[in-house]
């Protein structure tokens, strides 16, 4: 805990200052509450609707976890094939990039037409957002492995599989985790966008409903929850990275 | 015994242009880079042989050929009478950089060669542990390479090479990046290891003193394309201690080599 405090005290102090200014501005009546609720009202609304928020969050978390895991699996499979077969890389890499230029807001409704209102289309939106940084970072990680290390193994008579297993994978891990961290920060947002377009549960639904009934404090409440969730997922990936690559963090 | 017969290697830069010439398209003249020219040499079992040559003459290329990483244009490489030209996995090759894997502890790094050969990890670890102590690395066996000094890294990389357990060790300028003091310590250390285990060593260097201090024999290569310019038997008695560096005999040999290298 002291380490965290030392690292983030400046950020925390600055945020506290901003929140105070915000509170004062609203309480003095400079901005009306229905446009910008005071932080205290937001906290109160989070506490008052905590049961509801919890339920909706659970649904979003479910979508994020499943979608993210699917993206990781897809990213690994794609990157490994691209790493082993140069022709596959040549064929697929541009397509992977193009997939990212398609606006999600346009694809998400299609997913709903194709796959209905269940969890699947939301999960696919999350996967679509997340698989790109994962795939690219792993492909780049494979490519950046020291060629001399590969030569060393070849001289020892190692097979391609041994080289992949003993050099390419561990060597690409730092880059892979960098990609995972980017992907995971997008993942909650992806799920919320998926929910906006048609769902019965989830933070996106809660947000839309609050907006439609002018419960601005509740909209802010869901934003806070989304941020906290994103940070929590980020922290989780970071933790896994530290467990998997102790050597990388000792440097 | 390792025998090398008439090894020749030429590199072509712009290989693609060179191929296109055959089809009659507009040719750009490719750069032809003759690197090795008819190199022949032998290393007997248990012998310490050095290859001395100017920077960029093709020493590393020679090792890439012996280890099977690349194929010669002409010539043959025989190990114990068996033709191993272009085949990998017959020799232990320590490349110019130490190339310790940052994600493996020192112990795990050292067992790499045995792992590739399919020796069970447990057995490999036991074998490595007994030698780590002798290499003054026991305290570091569970640490990652980044905490080691330059000399320690070289010792670890050398142990990894030795533990691959092949007929011959190819060492490419293992001490090239070390400071003079550490280098001289490493020389004495290497001599103590060598006199105990008598591995067959082929050693690349462009440091005359290093070659004389360590070797039974020295091959001197010319500048690119490399030819064997001279071969020399170092008759200095063993075990050699540091003071041999200032002995009359040593200085005579050094003068001779300087003359040959720069003539
Ligand atoms: N794969 C390659 N393709 C083209 N040219 C190469 C290749 N490998 C080496 N060369 C060339 O061959 C020559 C000899 O290179 P090499 O690395 O064998 O020299 P070296 O004697 O080991 O040098 P140093 O002492 O600096 O390590 C150089 O001119 C180099 O540019
Ligand atoms: Mg070299």
mmCIF file of C-alpha atoms in Angstrom, chain A residues 145-159 162-163 165-174 245-251, chain B residues 64 67 69-70 88-91 93-95 97-104 112-113 115-118 121 143-144 146-147 160-161 164 166:
data_model
loop_
_atom_site.group_PDB
_atom_site.id
_atom_site.type_symbol
_atom_site.label_atom_id
_atom_site.label_comp_id
_atom_site.label_asym_id
_atom_site.label_seq_id
_atom_site.Cartn_x
_atom_site.Cartn_y
_atom_site.Cartn_z
ATOM 1 C CA UNK A 145 12.876 -11.759 -31.115
ATOM 2 C CA UNK A 146 16.676 -11.568 -31.357
ATOM 3 C CA UNK A 147 17.676 -13.430 -34.531
ATOM 4 C CA UNK A 148 20.988 -14.436 -32.968
ATOM 5 C CA UNK A 149 19.165 -16.299 -30.197
ATOM 6 C CA UNK A 150 17.317 -18.223 -32.897
ATOM 7 C CA UNK A 151 20.651 -18.925 -34.619
ATOM 8 C CA UNK A 152 22.056 -20.231 -31.349
ATOM 9 C CA UNK A 153 19.193 -22.704 -31.053
ATOM 10 C CA UNK A 154 19.435 -23.732 -34.696
ATOM 11 C CA UNK A 155 23.133 -24.427 -34.249
ATOM 12 C CA UNK A 156 22.215 -26.660 -31.302
ATOM 13 C CA UNK A 157 20.015 -28.615 -33.706
ATOM 14 C CA UNK A 158 16.689 -27.384 -32.292
ATOM 15 C CA UNK A 159 13.477 -28.084 -34.208
ATOM 16 C CA UNK A 162 11.466 -26.063 -29.927
ATOM 17 C CA UNK A 163 12.440 -22.614 -31.197
ATOM 18 C CA UNK A 165 8.351 -22.855 -27.572
ATOM 19 C CA UNK A 166 11.663 -21.829 -26.014
ATOM 20 C CA UNK A 167 12.363 -18.521 -27.740
ATOM 21 C CA UNK A 168 9.503 -17.028 -29.732
ATOM 22 C CA UNK A 169 6.811 -17.339 -27.077
ATOM 23 C CA UNK A 170 8.780 -16.203 -24.019
ATOM 24 C CA UNK A 171 10.527 -13.527 -26.095
ATOM 25 C CA UNK A 172 7.224 -12.119 -27.338
ATOM 26 C CA UNK A 173 5.599 -12.023 -23.884
ATOM 27 C CA UNK A 174 6.438 -8.395 -22.980
ATOM 28 C CA UNK A 245 7.200 -12.471 -16.361
ATOM 29 C CA UNK A 246 8.958 -11.930 -13.031
ATOM 30 C CA UNK A 247 12.230 -11.429 -14.921
ATOM 31 C CA UNK A 248 10.775 -8.484 -16.833
ATOM 32 C CA UNK A 249 9.706 -6.574 -13.756
ATOM 33 C CA UNK A 250 12.918 -7.186 -11.810
ATOM 34 C CA UNK A 251 14.899 -5.098 -14.273
ATOM 35 C CA UNK B 64 28.514 -20.342 -39.201
ATOM 36 C CA UNK B 67 27.926 -25.180 -37.119
ATOM 37 C CA UNK B 69 23.929 -22.463 -39.969
ATOM 38 C CA UNK B 70 25.121 -21.794 -43.514
ATOM 39 C CA UNK B 88 23.410 -28.733 -37.487
ATOM 40 C CA UNK B 89 23.679 -29.971 -33.928
ATOM 41 C CA UNK B 90 27.150 -31.535 -34.091
ATOM 42 C CA UNK B 91 29.139 -28.788 -32.395
ATOM 43 C CA UNK B 93 28.706 -22.838 -30.765
ATOM 44 C CA UNK B 94 29.109 -19.814 -28.486
ATOM 45 C CA UNK B 95 28.194 -16.788 -30.564
ATOM 46 C CA UNK B 97 27.206 -12.088 -27.970
ATOM 47 C CA UNK B 98 26.487 -14.027 -24.761
ATOM 48 C CA UNK B 99 22.796 -14.437 -25.730
ATOM 49 C CA UNK B 100 21.635 -15.507 -22.286
ATOM 50 C CA UNK B 101 17.831 -15.664 -22.304
ATOM 51 C CA UNK B 102 16.579 -12.817 -20.086
ATOM 52 C CA UNK B 103 13.501 -14.872 -19.161
ATOM 53 C CA UNK B 104 15.472 -17.806 -17.800
ATOM 54 C CA UNK B 112 19.354 -25.251 -22.684
ATOM 55 C CA UNK B 113 21.566 -27.551 -24.772
ATOM 56 C CA UNK B 115 16.924 -29.631 -23.011
ATOM 57 C CA UNK B 116 17.133 -29.437 -26.813
ATOM 58 C CA UNK B 117 18.622 -32.932 -26.830
ATOM 59 C CA UNK B 118 15.654 -34.197 -24.820
ATOM 60 C CA UNK B 121 15.136 -31.342 -17.026
ATOM 61 C CA UNK B 143 18.834 -15.171 -10.518
ATOM 62 C CA UNK B 144 18.089 -13.690 -13.937
ATOM 63 C CA UNK B 146 20.557 -8.995 -15.953
ATOM 64 C CA UNK B 147 22.078 -8.952 -12.466
ATOM 65 C CA UNK B 160 25.871 -23.481 -21.345
ATOM 66 C CA UNK B 161 28.095 -24.230 -24.351
ATOM 67 C CA UNK B 164 25.641 -29.081 -24.599
ATOM 68 C CA UNK B 166 29.527 -31.972 -28.049
#
